[in-house]
CSV table of C-alpha atoms in Angstrom, one decimal:
chain,number,residue,atom,x,y,z
W,1,MET,CA,23.0,19.1,-30.2
W,2,ALA,CA,24.3,21.6,-27.6
W,3,ARG,CA,26.5,20.3,-24.8
W,4,GLN,CA,23.8,21.1,-22.3
W,5,ASP,CA,21.1,19.1,-24.2
W,6,ARG,CA,23.4,16.1,-24.3
W,7,ALA,CA,24.0,16.3,-20.6
W,8,ILE,CA,20.2,16.5,-20.0
W,9,LYS,CA,19.6,13.4,-22.2
W,10,THR,CA,22.4,11.4,-20.6
W,11,ARG,CA,21.0,12.3,-17.2
W,12,ARG,CA,17.6,11.1,-18.2
W,13,VAL,CA,18.9,7.8,-19.7
W,14,ILE,CA,20.8,7.1,-16.5
W,15,LEU,CA,17.7,7.9,-14.4
W,16,GLU,CA,15.5,5.7,-16.5
W,17,SER,CA,18.0,2.8,-16.4
W,18,ALA,CA,18.4,3.2,-12.6
W,19,ALA,CA,14.6,3.3,-12.2
W,20,ALA,CA,14.2,0.1,-14.2
W,21,VAL,CA,16.9,-1.7,-12.0
W,22,PHE,CA,15.3,-0.4,-8.8
W,23,ASP,CA,11.9,-1.6,-10.1
W,24,GLU,CA,13.3,-5.1,-10.7
W,25,HIS,CA,15.6,-5.7,-7.8
W,26,GLY,CA,14.7,-3.1,-5.2
W,27,PHE,CA,17.2,-0.6,-3.7
W,28,ASP,CA,19.3,-2.9,-1.6
W,29,ARG,CA,20.0,-5.4,-4.5
W,30,ALA,CA,20.3,-2.9,-7.3
W,31,THR,CA,24.0,-2.5,-8.5
W,32,ILE,CA,25.7,0.4,-10.2
W,33,ALA,CA,27.2,-2.1,-12.6
W,34,GLU,CA,23.8,-3.2,-13.9
W,35,ILE,CA,22.6,0.4,-14.1
W,36,LEU,CA,25.7,1.3,-16.2
W,37,SER,CA,25.3,-1.6,-18.5
W,38,ARG,CA,21.6,-0.7,-19.1
W,39,ALA,CA,22.3,3.0,-19.6
W,40,GLY,CA,25.3,2.3,-21.9
W,41,VAL,CA,27.3,5.2,-20.3
W,42,THR,CA,30.7,5.3,-18.6
W,43,LYS,CA,31.2,5.1,-14.9
W,44,GLY,CA,32.5,8.7,-15.1
W,45,ALA,CA,29.4,10.0,-16.7
W,46,LEU,CA,27.2,8.3,-14.1
W,47,TYR,CA,29.2,9.6,-11.1
W,48,PHE,CA,29.3,13.1,-12.7
W,49,HIS,CA,25.5,13.2,-12.4
W,50,PHE,CA,24.9,11.0,-9.3
W,51,PRO,CA,27.7,10.5,-6.8
W,52,SER,CA,26.0,7.4,-5.2
W,53,LYS,CA,23.2,4.9,-5.4
W,54,GLU,CA,21.3,6.9,-2.8
W,55,ASP,CA,21.5,10.0,-5.0
W,56,LEU,CA,20.2,7.9,-7.9
W,57,ALA,CA,17.2,6.7,-5.9
W,58,LEU,CA,16.5,10.1,-4.5
W,59,ALA,CA,16.6,11.6,-8.0
W,60,VAL,CA,14.1,8.9,-9.3
W,61,LEU,CA,11.8,9.7,-6.4
W,62,HIS,CA,12.2,13.4,-7.1
W,63,GLU,CA,11.6,13.0,-10.8
W,64,GLN,CA,8.4,11.2,-10.2
W,65,VAL,CA,7.1,14.1,-8.1
W,66,LEU,CA,8.0,16.6,-10.8
W,67,ASP,CA,5.9,14.5,-13.2
W,68,ILE,CA,2.7,15.2,-11.3
W,69,ALA,CA,0.6,17.1,-13.7
W,70,VAL,CA,-2.9,17.1,-15.3
W,71,ARG,CA,-4.6,19.2,-18.0
W,72,PRO,CA,-7.2,21.7,-16.8
W,73,GLN,CA,-10.8,20.5,-17.1
W,74,PRO,CA,-14.1,22.4,-16.8
W,75,ILE,CA,-14.9,20.2,-13.7
W,76,LYS,CA,-12.1,20.3,-11.1
W,77,LEU,CA,-12.9,16.8,-9.7
W,78,GLN,CA,-12.3,15.5,-13.2
W,79,GLU,CA,-8.7,16.5,-12.8
W,80,PHE,CA,-8.6,14.4,-9.6
W,81,VAL,CA,-9.8,11.4,-11.5
W,82,ASP,CA,-7.5,12.1,-14.4
W,83,ALA,CA,-4.4,12.5,-12.3
W,84,GLY,CA,-5.1,9.1,-10.8
W,85,GLN,CA,-5.7,7.4,-14.2
W,86,ILE,CA,-2.6,9.0,-15.7
W,87,LEU,CA,-0.5,7.7,-12.8
W,88,ALA,CA,-2.0,4.3,-13.2
W,89,TYR,CA,-1.2,4.3,-16.9
W,90,ARG,CA,2.4,5.4,-16.2
W,91,LEU,CA,2.8,2.6,-13.7
W,92,ARG,CA,2.4,0.3,-16.6
W,93,HIS,CA,4.5,2.2,-19.1
W,94,ASP,CA,6.9,4.7,-17.6
W,95,PRO,CA,10.2,3.3,-16.0
W,96,ILE,CA,10.6,6.3,-13.7
W,97,GLN,CA,7.1,5.8,-12.2
W,98,ARG,CA,7.6,2.1,-11.8
W,99,GLY,CA,11.0,2.5,-10.1
W,100,ALA,CA,9.7,5.3,-7.9
W,101,ALA,CA,6.7,3.2,-6.9
W,102,ARG,CA,8.9,0.4,-5.6
W,103,LEU,CA,11.4,2.7,-3.9
W,104,ALA,CA,8.5,4.6,-2.2
W,105,ILE,CA,7.1,1.4,-0.6
W,106,GLU,CA,10.3,-0.3,0.1
W,107,PRO,CA,11.3,0.3,3.7
W,108,GLY,CA,14.8,-1.1,3.2
W,109,ALA,CA,16.9,2.0,2.5
W,110,ASN,CA,16.5,4.1,5.6
W,111,GLN,CA,18.4,7.0,4.3
W,112,LEU,CA,15.8,7.6,1.5
W,113,ASP,CA,12.9,10.0,2.1
W,114,ARG,CA,10.2,7.7,1.0
W,115,LYS,CA,7.6,10.0,2.3
W,116,GLN,CA,8.5,12.6,-0.3
W,117,SER,CA,6.3,11.2,-3.0
W,118,MET,CA,3.3,10.5,-0.7
W,119,SER,CA,3.5,14.1,0.7
W,120,ALA,CA,3.8,15.6,-2.7
W,121,TRP,CA,0.8,13.7,-4.0
W,122,THR,CA,-1.3,14.5,-0.9
W,123,THR,CA,-0.5,18.2,-1.3
W,124,PHE,CA,-1.5,18.0,-5.0
W,125,VAL,CA,-4.8,16.2,-4.4
W,126,GLU,CA,-5.6,18.4,-1.4
W,127,GLY,CA,-5.1,21.5,-3.7
W,128,LEU,CA,-7.4,20.0,-6.4
W,129,LEU,CA,-10.1,19.1,-3.8
W,130,ASN,CA,-10.0,22.6,-2.3
W,131,GLU,CA,-10.4,24.2,-5.7
W,132,ALA,CA,-13.3,21.7,-6.4
W,133,ARG,CA,-14.9,22.6,-3.0
W,134,ALA,CA,-14.6,26.4,-3.8
W,135,ARG,CA,-16.6,25.7,-7.0
W,136,GLY,CA,-19.3,23.8,-5.1
W,137,GLU,CA,-18.4,20.4,-6.6
W,138,VAL,CA,-17.6,18.7,-3.2
W,139,LEU,CA,-20.1,17.5,-0.6
W,140,GLU,CA,-20.2,19.4,2.7
W,141,SER,CA,-19.3,16.2,4.6
W,142,VAL,CA,-15.9,15.9,3.0
W,143,ASN,CA,-12.8,16.6,5.1
W,144,VAL,CA,-10.4,17.5,2.2
W,145,ARG,CA,-7.2,16.6,4.0
W,146,ASP,CA,-8.5,13.2,5.1
W,147,THR,CA,-9.9,12.4,1.6
W,148,ALA,CA,-6.6,13.4,0.0
W,149,GLU,CA,-4.7,11.1,2.3
W,150,LEU,CA,-7.1,8.3,1.7
W,151,PHE,CA,-6.6,8.6,-2.0
W,152,VAL,CA,-2.8,8.6,-1.7
W,153,GLY,CA,-2.7,5.7,0.9
W,154,ALA,CA,-5.2,3.6,-0.9
W,155,PHE,CA,-3.6,4.2,-4.3
W,156,ALA,CA,-0.2,3.1,-2.9
W,157,GLY,CA,-1.7,-0.2,-1.7
W,158,ILE,CA,-3.8,-0.7,-4.8
W,159,GLN,CA,-0.8,-0.4,-7.1
W,160,MET,CA,1.2,-2.6,-4.8
W,161,MET,CA,-1.4,-5.4,-4.9
W,162,SER,CA,-1.8,-5.0,-8.7
W,163,LYS,CA,2.0,-5.2,-9.0
W,164,ALA,CA,2.1,-8.4,-6.9
W,165,PHE,CA,-0.7,-10.2,-8.8
W,166,THR,CA,-0.6,-8.9,-12.3
W,167,ASP,CA,2.6,-6.7,-12.7
W,168,GLN,CA,0.3,-3.6,-12.8
W,169,ASN,CA,-1.8,-4.9,-15.6
W,170,ASP,CA,-5.1,-4.3,-13.7
W,171,VAL,CA,-4.1,-1.2,-11.8
W,172,SER,CA,-6.4,1.1,-13.9
W,173,HIS,CA,-9.4,-1.2,-13.2
W,174,ARG,CA,-8.6,-1.3,-9.5
W,175,LEU,CA,-8.4,2.5,-9.5
W,176,LEU,CA,-11.7,2.6,-11.3
W,177,VAL,CA,-13.2,0.5,-8.5
W,178,PHE,CA,-11.8,2.9,-5.9
W,179,PHE,CA,-13.3,5.9,-7.7
W,180,GLU,CA,-16.7,4.2,-8.1
W,181,HIS,CA,-16.8,3.4,-4.4
W,182,THR,CA,-15.6,6.8,-3.2
W,183,LEU,CA,-16.7,9.6,-5.6
W,184,PRO,CA,-20.4,9.2,-4.5
W,185,THR,CA,-19.3,10.4,-1.1
W,186,ILE,CA,-17.1,13.2,-2.5
W,187,ALA,CA,-18.9,14.8,-5.4
W,188,VAL,CA,-22.3,16.5,-5.3
W,189,PRO,CA,-24.7,14.5,-7.5
W,190,ALA,CA,-24.9,16.9,-10.5
W,191,ILE,CA,-21.0,16.7,-10.7
W,192,LEU,CA,-20.9,13.0,-10.1
W,193,ALA,CA,-23.2,12.4,-13.1
W,194,LYS,CA,-20.8,14.3,-15.3
W,195,LEU,CA,-17.5,12.7,-14.3
W,196,ARG,CA,-15.8,10.5,-16.8
W,197,LEU,CA,-14.2,7.5,-15.1
W,198,ASP,CA,-13.2,5.3,-18.0
W,199,PRO,CA,-9.7,4.0,-17.4
W,200,GLU,CA,-8.8,4.4,-21.1
W,201,ARG,CA,-8.6,8.2,-20.5
W,202,GLY,CA,-5.2,7.6,-18.8
W,203,ALA,CA,-3.4,6.7,-22.0
W,204,ARG,CA,-4.8,9.6,-24.0
W,205,LEU,CA,-4.2,12.1,-21.3
W,206,ASP,CA,-0.6,10.9,-20.8
W,207,ALA,CA,0.0,11.3,-24.6
W,208,GLU,CA,-1.5,14.8,-24.5
W,209,LEU,CA,0.8,15.8,-21.6
W,210,ARG,CA,3.8,14.4,-23.4
W,211,GLU,CA,3.0,16.2,-26.7
W,212,ARG,CA,2.6,19.4,-24.8
W,213,ALA,CA,5.9,19.0,-23.0
W,214,ALA,CA,7.7,18.2,-26.3
W,215,GLU,CA,6.2,21.4,-27.9
W,216,GLU,CA,7.3,23.5,-24.9
W,217,ALA,CA,10.9,22.0,-25.1
W,218,GLU,CA,10.9,22.9,-28.9
W,219,ARG,CA,9.8,26.4,-28.2
W,220,ALA,CA,12.4,26.8,-25.5
W,221,ALA,CA,15.1,25.5,-27.9
W,222,ALA,CA,14.0,27.9,-30.7
W,223,LEU,CA,14.1,30.8,-28.2
W,224,GLU,CA,17.6,29.8,-27.1
W,225,ALA,CA,18.8,29.6,-30.7
W,226,ASP,CA,17.3,33.1,-31.4
W,227,LEU,CA,19.1,34.5,-28.4
W,228,GLN,CA,22.4,32.9,-29.5
W,229,ASN,CA,22.1,34.2,-33.0
W,230,ALA,CA,21.3,37.7,-31.7
W,231,ALA,CA,24.3,37.6,-29.3
W,232,PRO,CA,27.1,40.0,-30.3
A,1,MET,CA,3.8,-27.6,32.1
A,2,ALA,CA,3.7,-30.5,29.6
A,3,ARG,CA,6.7,-30.7,27.2
A,4,GLN,CA,4.3,-30.0,24.3
A,5,ASP,CA,3.0,-26.8,25.9
A,6,ARG,CA,6.6,-25.6,26.5
A,7,ALA,CA,7.5,-26.2,22.8
A,8,ILE,CA,4.4,-24.2,21.7
A,9,LYS,CA,5.3,-21.3,24.0
A,10,THR,CA,9.0,-21.4,22.8
A,11,ARG,CA,7.8,-21.4,19.2
A,12,ARG,CA,5.5,-18.4,19.9
A,13,VAL,CA,8.3,-16.4,21.7
A,14,ILE,CA,10.7,-17.0,18.7
A,15,LEU,CA,8.0,-16.0,16.3
A,16,GLU,CA,7.1,-12.8,18.1
A,17,SER,CA,10.8,-11.9,18.4
A,18,ALA,CA,11.4,-12.6,14.7
A,19,ALA,CA,8.3,-10.5,13.8
A,20,ALA,CA,9.6,-7.6,15.9
A,21,VAL,CA,13.1,-7.8,14.2
A,22,PHE,CA,11.5,-8.0,10.7
A,23,ASP,CA,9.3,-5.1,11.6
A,24,GLU,CA,12.3,-3.0,12.6
A,25,HIS,CA,14.9,-4.0,10.0
A,26,GLY,CA,13.0,-5.7,7.1
A,27,PHE,CA,13.7,-9.2,5.9
A,28,ASP,CA,17.1,-8.6,4.2
A,29,ARG,CA,18.7,-6.8,7.2
A,30,ALA,CA,17.2,-9.0,10.0
A,31,THR,CA,19.7,-11.3,11.6
A,32,ILE,CA,19.2,-14.6,13.4
A,33,ALA,CA,21.6,-13.3,16.1
A,34,GLU,CA,19.3,-10.4,16.9
A,35,ILE,CA,16.2,-12.7,16.9
A,36,LEU,CA,18.0,-15.1,19.3
A,37,SER,CA,19.0,-12.3,21.7
A,38,ARG,CA,15.4,-11.0,21.8
A,39,ALA,CA,13.8,-14.4,22.2
A,40,GLY,CA,16.3,-15.5,24.8
A,41,VAL,CA,16.5,-19.0,23.4
A,42,THR,CA,19.4,-21.1,22.2
A,43,LYS,CA,20.4,-21.4,18.6
A,44,GLY,CA,19.4,-25.1,18.8
A,45,ALA,CA,15.9,-24.3,20.0
A,46,LEU,CA,15.4,-21.8,17.2
A,47,TYR,CA,16.7,-24.1,14.4
A,48,PHE,CA,14.6,-26.9,15.8
A,49,HIS,CA,11.5,-24.9,15.1
A,50,PHE,CA,12.7,-22.9,12.1
A,51,PRO,CA,15.6,-24.2,9.9
A,52,SER,CA,16.2,-20.8,8.2
A,53,LYS,CA,15.3,-17.0,8.2
A,54,GLU,CA,13.0,-17.7,5.2
A,55,ASP,CA,11.1,-20.3,7.4
A,56,LEU,CA,10.8,-17.7,10.1
A,57,ALA,CA,9.4,-15.1,7.8
A,58,LEU,CA,6.9,-17.5,6.2
A,59,ALA,CA,5.8,-18.6,9.7
A,60,VAL,CA,5.2,-15.0,10.7
A,61,LEU,CA,3.2,-14.4,7.5
A,62,HIS,CA,1.3,-17.7,8.1
A,63,GLU,CA,0.6,-16.9,11.7
A,64,GLN,CA,-0.9,-13.5,10.7
A,65,VAL,CA,-3.3,-15.3,8.4
A,66,LEU,CA,-4.3,-17.7,11.1
A,67,ASP,CA,-5.2,-14.8,13.3
A,68,ILE,CA,-7.9,-13.5,10.9
A,69,ALA,CA,-11.1,-13.8,13.0
A,70,VAL,CA,-14.1,-11.8,14.0
A,71,ARG,CA,-17.0,-12.3,16.4
A,72,PRO,CA,-20.4,-13.0,14.8
A,73,GLN,CA,-22.7,-9.9,14.7
A,74,PRO,CA,-26.4,-9.6,13.9
A,75,ILE,CA,-25.4,-7.5,10.8
A,76,LYS,CA,-22.8,-9.3,8.6
A,77,LEU,CA,-21.4,-6.0,7.2
A,78,GLN,CA,-20.6,-5.1,10.8
A,79,GLU,CA,-18.1,-8.1,10.8
A,80,PHE,CA,-16.5,-6.6,7.7
A,81,VAL,CA,-15.9,-3.3,9.6
A,82,ASP,CA,-14.9,-5.1,12.8
A,83,ALA,CA,-12.3,-7.2,11.0
A,84,GLY,CA,-10.7,-4.1,9.7
A,85,GLN,CA,-10.7,-2.3,13.0
A,86,ILE,CA,-9.3,-5.3,14.9
A,87,LEU,CA,-6.5,-5.5,12.3
A,88,ALA,CA,-5.8,-1.8,12.6
A,89,TYR,CA,-5.7,-2.2,16.4
A,90,ARG,CA,-3.3,-5.1,16.1
A,91,LEU,CA,-1.0,-3.2,13.8
A,92,ARG,CA,-0.3,-0.9,16.7
A,93,HIS,CA,-0.1,-3.6,19.4
A,94,ASP,CA,0.7,-7.1,18.1
A,95,PRO,CA,4.3,-7.9,17.0
A,96,ILE,CA,3.2,-10.7,14.7
A,97,GLN,CA,0.8,-8.3,12.8
A,98,ARG,CA,3.5,-5.6,12.6
A,99,GLY,CA,6.2,-7.9,11.3
A,100,ALA,CA,3.8,-9.5,8.8
A,101,ALA,CA,2.7,-6.1,7.6
A,102,ARG,CA,6.2,-5.2,6.7
A,103,LEU,CA,7.1,-8.6,5.2
A,104,ALA,CA,4.0,-8.5,3.1
A,105,ILE,CA,4.8,-5.2,1.4
A,106,GLU,CA,8.6,-5.6,1.2
A,107,PRO,CA,9.4,-6.9,-2.3
A,108,GLY,CA,13.0,-7.7,-1.3
A,109,ALA,CA,12.9,-11.4,-0.5
A,110,ASN,CA,11.8,-13.1,-3.6
A,111,GLN,CA,11.4,-16.5,-2.1
A,112,LEU,CA,8.6,-15.4,0.2
A,113,ASP,CA,5.0,-15.7,-0.8
A,114,ARG,CA,4.0,-12.2,0.1
A,115,LYS,CA,0.7,-12.6,-1.8
A,116,GLN,CA,-0.4,-15.2,0.8
A,117,SER,CA,-1.7,-12.6,3.3
A,118,MET,CA,-3.4,-10.5,0.7
A,119,SER,CA,-5.1,-13.6,-0.8
A,120,ALA,CA,-6.2,-14.8,2.6
A,121,TRP,CA,-7.7,-11.5,3.5
A,122,THR,CA,-9.4,-11.2,0.1
A,123,THR,CA,-11.0,-14.6,0.5
A,124,PHE,CA,-12.1,-13.8,4.0
A,125,VAL,CA,-13.7,-10.4,3.1
A,126,GLU,CA,-15.2,-11.9,-0.1
A,127,GLY,CA,-16.9,-14.5,2.1
A,128,LEU,CA,-18.3,-11.9,4.5
A,129,LEU,CA,-19.6,-9.7,1.7
A,130,ASN,CA,-21.2,-12.7,0.0
A,131,GLU,CA,-23.0,-13.6,3.3
A,132,ALA,CA,-24.0,-10.0,3.7
A,133,ARG,CA,-25.3,-10.0,0.1
A,134,ALA,CA,-27.4,-13.2,0.8
A,135,ARG,CA,-29.0,-11.3,3.7
A,136,GLY,CA,-29.9,-8.3,1.6
A,137,GLU,CA,-27.4,-6.0,3.3
A,138,VAL,CA,-25.4,-5.2,0.1
A,139,LEU,CA,-26.4,-2.9,-2.8
A,140,GLU,CA,-27.0,-4.5,-6.2
A,141,SER,CA,-24.3,-2.4,-7.8
A,142,VAL,CA,-21.5,-4.1,-5.8
A,143,ASN,CA,-19.2,-6.5,-7.4
A,144,VAL,CA,-18.2,-8.5,-4.3
A,145,ARG,CA,-14.8,-9.6,-5.6
A,146,ASP,CA,-13.8,-6.1,-6.7
A,147,THR,CA,-14.9,-4.6,-3.4
A,148,ALA,CA,-13.0,-7.2,-1.4
A,149,GLU,CA,-9.8,-6.6,-3.4
A,150,LEU,CA,-10.3,-2.8,-3.0
A,151,PHE,CA,-10.5,-3.2,0.8
A,152,VAL,CA,-7.4,-5.4,0.9
A,153,GLY,CA,-5.3,-3.2,-1.5
A,154,ALA,CA,-6.4,0.1,0.1
A,155,PHE,CA,-5.8,-1.2,3.6
A,156,ALA,CA,-2.3,-2.3,2.7
A,157,GLY,CA,-1.5,1.2,1.5
A,158,ILE,CA,-3.3,3.0,4.3
A,159,GLN,CA,-1.4,1.1,7.0
A,160,MET,CA,1.9,1.7,5.0
A,161,MET,CA,1.3,5.4,4.9
A,162,SER,CA,0.3,5.4,8.6
A,163,LYS,CA,3.5,3.5,9.4
A,164,ALA,CA,5.6,6.0,7.5
A,165,PHE,CA,4.1,9.1,9.0
A,166,THR,CA,2.9,8.1,12.5
A,167,ASP,CA,4.3,4.6,13.2
A,168,GLN,CA,0.6,3.3,12.9
A,169,ASN,CA,-0.7,5.7,15.5
A,170,ASP,CA,-3.5,7.0,13.1
A,171,VAL,CA,-4.2,3.8,11.2
A,172,SER,CA,-7.6,3.4,12.9
A,173,HIS,CA,-8.6,6.9,11.9
A,174,ARG,CA,-7.5,6.4,8.3
A,175,LEU,CA,-9.5,3.2,8.2
A,176,LEU,CA,-12.5,5.0,9.5
A,177,VAL,CA,-12.1,7.5,6.6
A,178,PHE,CA,-12.0,4.6,4.2
A,179,PHE,CA,-15.2,3.1,5.6
A,180,GLU,CA,-17.0,6.4,5.7
A,181,HIS,CA,-16.2,6.9,2.1
A,182,THR,CA,-17.0,3.4,0.8
A,183,LEU,CA,-19.8,2.0,2.9
A,184,PRO,CA,-22.4,4.3,1.4
A,185,THR,CA,-21.7,2.5,-1.9
A,186,ILE,CA,-21.7,-1.0,-0.3
A,187,ALA,CA,-24.5,-1.2,2.3
A,188,VAL,CA,-28.2,-0.6,1.7
A,189,PRO,CA,-29.3,2.5,3.6
A,190,ALA,CA,-31.1,0.8,6.4
A,191,ILE,CA,-28.0,-1.3,7.2
A,192,LEU,CA,-25.7,1.7,6.7
A,193,ALA,CA,-27.6,3.6,9.4
A,194,LYS,CA,-27.0,0.8,11.9
A,195,LEU,CA,-23.3,0.1,11.3
A,196,ARG,CA,-21.0,1.1,14.1
A,197,LEU,CA,-17.8,2.6,12.8
A,198,ASP,CA,-16.1,4.0,15.9
A,199,PRO,CA,-12.4,2.9,15.8
A,200,GLU,CA,-12.4,2.3,19.6
A,201,ARG,CA,-14.3,-0.9,18.9
A,202,GLY,CA,-11.0,-2.4,17.6
A,203,ALA,CA,-9.4,-2.6,21.1
A,204,ARG,CA,-12.5,-4.1,22.7
A,205,LEU,CA,-13.1,-6.6,20.0
A,206,ASP,CA,-9.5,-7.7,20.1
A,207,ALA,CA,-9.7,-8.2,23.9
A,208,GLU,CA,-12.8,-10.3,23.5
A,209,LEU,CA,-11.2,-12.5,20.9
A,210,ARG,CA,-8.2,-13.0,23.1
A,211,GLU,CA,-10.3,-13.8,26.2
A,212,ARG,CA,-12.2,-16.4,24.2
A,213,ALA,CA,-9.0,-18.0,22.8
A,214,ALA,CA,-7.6,-18.2,26.3
A,215,GLU,CA,-10.8,-19.9,27.6
A,216,GLU,CA,-10.7,-22.4,24.7
A,217,ALA,CA,-7.0,-23.2,25.5
A,218,GLU,CA,-8.0,-23.7,29.1
A,219,ARG,CA,-10.8,-26.0,28.2
A,220,ALA,CA,-8.5,-28.0,25.9
A,221,ALA,CA,-5.9,-28.3,28.6
A,222,ALA,CA,-8.5,-29.5,31.1
A,223,LEU,CA,-9.8,-32.1,28.6
A,224,GLU,CA,-6.3,-33.3,28.0
A,225,ALA,CA,-5.6,-33.6,31.8
A,226,ASP,CA,-8.9,-35.6,32.1
A,227,LEU,CA,-7.8,-37.9,29.3
A,228,GLN,CA,-4.4,-38.5,30.9
A,229,ASN,CA,-5.9,-39.2,34.3
A,230,ALA,CA,-8.3,-41.7,32.7
A,231,ALA,CA,-5.5,-43.4,30.8
A,232,PRO,CA,-4.6,-46.9,32.2
C-alpha cells in the first residue's frame, strides 16, 4: 500500500473512532485517550491528522456533509425520499453519521459550527426540490426553501427522538410517517402515486452507493499505478 | 403575603433563573453561582428548594410539562394547532420553556430524564387527536400514535433549527409550514377549511391562558382568606 493510502486509511480509522466516542459521550465528555484506544493508533499519528478535539469534531461534521449523495432516479422527488432513507439507514449503521448527528444537536461546544450540517442538507434538498419543480413534479403551492428547511429541521428532531427512545431502531419508520404526511402536499398526484416510500430501500441504496465508491477508488488506484509505471 | 406564597414565589424565581442559565450554557456548564446571582436569593434558599443542579434541571423539565395546556375550541384539531403555536410563542418569551427545550435535547447529563417532556407531549397530542377522531375530524388513514410522535419529534427539531439560526425568532413560521404540510393528511376537508393556522394566535392564546391562571390564583387566595377568617 502506498504511503498516501495508508495515511488516508489511518485518518478514516481515527475519524470513525472519534465519531463513535462523540456519539457515546458527547463532545464535552469525549476524551482523546478513549479515541486513541479505540483507533489503536499513536498519539503522534492522531495529532498529525487532528491537532485538537475541536478539529476532530469539525472533521466528523465535515465528513458527514461530504457523504450526502443519492443515485439519480427517473423521478427527482424519489431522490428526495431516497436521500432521507439512506441517511436514516446510516444513522443506525455508520459511526460517522451517528457521531455527527449527536455533535450537530449538542449545543455544548460553542466553538463548533453545528449549523454546517443543517445548512448543507438544506441546500442539497432545496436543489433537488428545485429540479423536481422544473420537471413539473412539485405542486404550485410549495415554497421550496420552506419545505427544504422543514425536512431538515423535522428530520433532526425525528432522529433525536428515535435515538432517545429506541437508539435509532425506528428512525426509518418515523421518517416514513413524515413522508406519508408531507408528500401529498409536495408532489403532484401522478408523481405521488409513483413514489416508492418503503424504508427498506435505505439499506439497498446505501450498499449501491458504497459499491460505486469502491469501484471509483479502484479505478483511481489503477490509473495512478499506470501513471507511475509510465513515469520516466 | 403568607409565608407559603413567598416560598412559592421564591421557588418560581429560582426556577426561572436556573432555566435561563441552562438555556444559555447548557446543563454541564451551568453553575449554581450564576443561578444564585440571577435569582438574587441566598444559597440556603436555593438548597432548601433544590438540593442539587440535577434537581433544578428536573424541576425545569417538570414545570414545562405542567404548563402544557390549551383552551377548549369547537374544533378539537384547532386545539392541536393552538397547543403548537402557544409552545412556539413561549419558546421565544418564557424562560422555563427555553431552558427546558435545551435540557430536553442536550444528551450531556445522563441522569436527567430528557424523554419526560417528549413523552408528556406525545400523550397530550395523542389524546387531542383521539378526541378529534371520535368527532369525525380526522382522516381514516391517520395512525394517531404515529402522527402524535411525528408532531413531537418534528417540533423538537424545528425549534432546534430555529434556535440555531434565528434564536427562535422564526419558530412560529416554521411550525406554520409544518402544519400546512401535514394537516391536509390529518384533517377531513370540511375541518381543514375551518382551521385557523395564523401564528399570531400563539401570543393571544398564551395571554388568555395566563389571565385565566391569574384569576384562578386570586380566587384560591380569596377562598383561603375566607377560611382563615372563619377559623375559630
